[in-house]
């Protein structure tokens, strides 16, 4: 089950050590694990013709209106641009698309 899988991942010390090692590499210093952060990931998905924002900090998916498999990228960009417009001084936006060819 999904719950069992997440419990196994959470208890995997080797995975945690690998993650911490990878996170400490790179060009920026990793924050202390106890520092409060305002950074997180969201995903946009299409379900039954509706564009949903999946944000683990919110209690449920957020509907952003109609979309299709053909227009999900453009519709997601429209929502992302509205996020950027709300906080134009914020420079911590990053976008990645996972798609099939």
Short mmCIF file of C-alpha atoms in Angstrom, two decimals:
data_model
loop_
_atom_site.label_atom_id
_atom_site.label_comp_id
_atom_site.label_asym_id
_atom_site.label_seq_id
_atom_site.Cartn_x
_atom_site.Cartn_y
_atom_site.Cartn_z
CA UNK A 1 0.00 0.00 0.00
CA UNK A 2 0.98 3.63 -0.32
CA UNK A 3 1.09 4.05 3.46
CA UNK A 4 3.39 1.04 3.87
CA UNK A 5 5.68 2.35 1.11
CA UNK A 6 5.92 5.77 2.73
CA UNK A 7 6.65 4.18 6.13
CA UNK A 8 9.46 2.11 4.59
CA UNK A 9 10.97 5.18 2.89
CA UNK A 10 10.73 7.22 6.07
CA UNK A 11 12.54 4.54 8.09
CA UNK A 12 15.33 4.01 5.53
CA UNK A 13 18.49 5.41 7.16
CA UNK A 14 20.62 4.72 4.09
CA UNK A 15 18.25 6.75 1.90
CA UNK A 16 18.34 9.61 4.42
CA UNK A 17 22.15 9.60 4.46
CA UNK A 18 22.28 9.57 0.65
CA UNK A 19 19.83 12.47 0.49
CA UNK A 20 21.79 14.52 3.02
CA UNK A 21 25.03 13.85 1.15
CA UNK A 22 23.53 14.91 -2.19
CA UNK A 23 21.84 17.95 -0.64
CA UNK A 24 25.14 19.20 0.77
CA UNK A 25 26.81 19.18 -2.66
CA UNK A 26 26.41 21.95 -5.18
CA UNK A 27 26.98 25.68 -5.41
CA UNK A 28 24.74 26.87 -2.59
CA UNK A 29 24.97 26.14 1.08
CA UNK A 30 22.21 23.89 2.34
CA UNK A 31 20.15 25.36 5.19
CA UNK A 32 20.27 23.73 8.59
CA UNK A 33 17.65 20.99 8.79
CA UNK A 34 15.91 22.82 11.70
CA UNK A 35 15.73 26.21 9.94
CA UNK A 36 12.19 27.32 9.06
CA UNK A 37 11.78 27.43 5.27
CA UNK A 38 9.19 28.94 2.99
CA UNK A 39 10.19 26.71 0.09
CA UNK A 40 8.25 23.74 -1.18
CA UNK A 41 7.13 21.92 -4.30
CA UNK A 42 3.72 21.94 -5.95
CA UNK A 43 2.46 19.99 -8.94
CA UNK A 44 -0.17 20.72 -11.55
CA UNK A 45 -2.25 17.82 -12.81
CA UNK A 46 -5.23 17.36 -15.10
CA UNK A 47 -8.11 15.25 -13.80
CA UNK A 48 -11.50 15.02 -15.48
CA UNK A 49 -10.81 18.16 -17.54
CA UNK A 50 -9.82 20.30 -14.53
CA UNK A 51 -6.39 21.77 -13.73
CA UNK A 52 -5.52 21.04 -10.10
CA UNK A 53 -2.71 22.44 -7.99
CA UNK A 54 -1.37 19.82 -5.62
CA UNK A 55 0.31 21.51 -2.66
CA UNK A 56 1.14 19.44 0.41
CA UNK A 57 0.77 22.52 2.63
CA UNK A 58 -2.89 22.91 1.65
CA UNK A 59 -5.69 20.69 2.93
CA UNK A 60 -6.99 19.73 -0.53
CA UNK A 61 -6.28 20.14 -4.26
CA UNK A 62 -6.93 23.65 -5.63
CA UNK A 63 -8.96 23.88 -8.85
CA UNK A 64 -7.69 26.36 -11.43
CA UNK A 65 -10.43 25.76 -13.97
CA UNK A 66 -10.77 23.81 -17.17
CA UNK A 67 -7.82 22.27 -19.00
CA UNK A 68 -7.07 19.44 -21.38
CA UNK A 69 -4.11 17.14 -21.93
CA UNK A 70 -3.26 19.35 -24.91
CA UNK A 71 -3.39 22.66 -22.99
CA UNK A 72 -2.20 21.70 -19.49
CA UNK A 73 1.24 23.26 -20.03
CA UNK A 74 -0.15 26.62 -21.18
CA UNK A 75 -2.81 26.58 -18.44
CA UNK A 76 -0.22 25.76 -15.76
CA UNK A 77 2.03 28.58 -17.01
CA UNK A 78 -0.89 31.01 -16.66
CA UNK A 79 -1.28 30.02 -12.98
CA UNK A 80 2.47 30.17 -12.34
CA UNK A 81 2.62 33.65 -13.89
CA UNK A 82 -0.12 34.75 -11.48
CA UNK A 83 2.00 33.46 -8.57
CA UNK A 84 4.98 35.45 -9.83
CA UNK A 85 2.85 38.57 -10.32
CA UNK A 86 1.74 38.40 -6.68
CA UNK A 87 5.37 38.41 -5.48
CA UNK A 88 7.45 40.06 -8.23
CA UNK A 89 10.38 40.67 -5.84
CA UNK A 90 10.65 36.94 -5.06
CA UNK A 91 13.30 35.23 -7.15
CA UNK A 92 12.91 31.67 -5.91
CA UNK A 93 10.71 30.23 -8.64
CA UNK A 94 11.75 27.13 -10.51
CA UNK A 95 9.69 25.13 -13.01
CA UNK A 96 10.12 21.59 -14.28
CA UNK A 97 7.77 19.68 -16.59
CA UNK A 98 7.42 15.91 -16.48
CA UNK A 99 5.71 14.77 -19.64
CA UNK A 100 5.40 11.92 -22.07
CA UNK A 101 6.41 12.34 -25.68
#
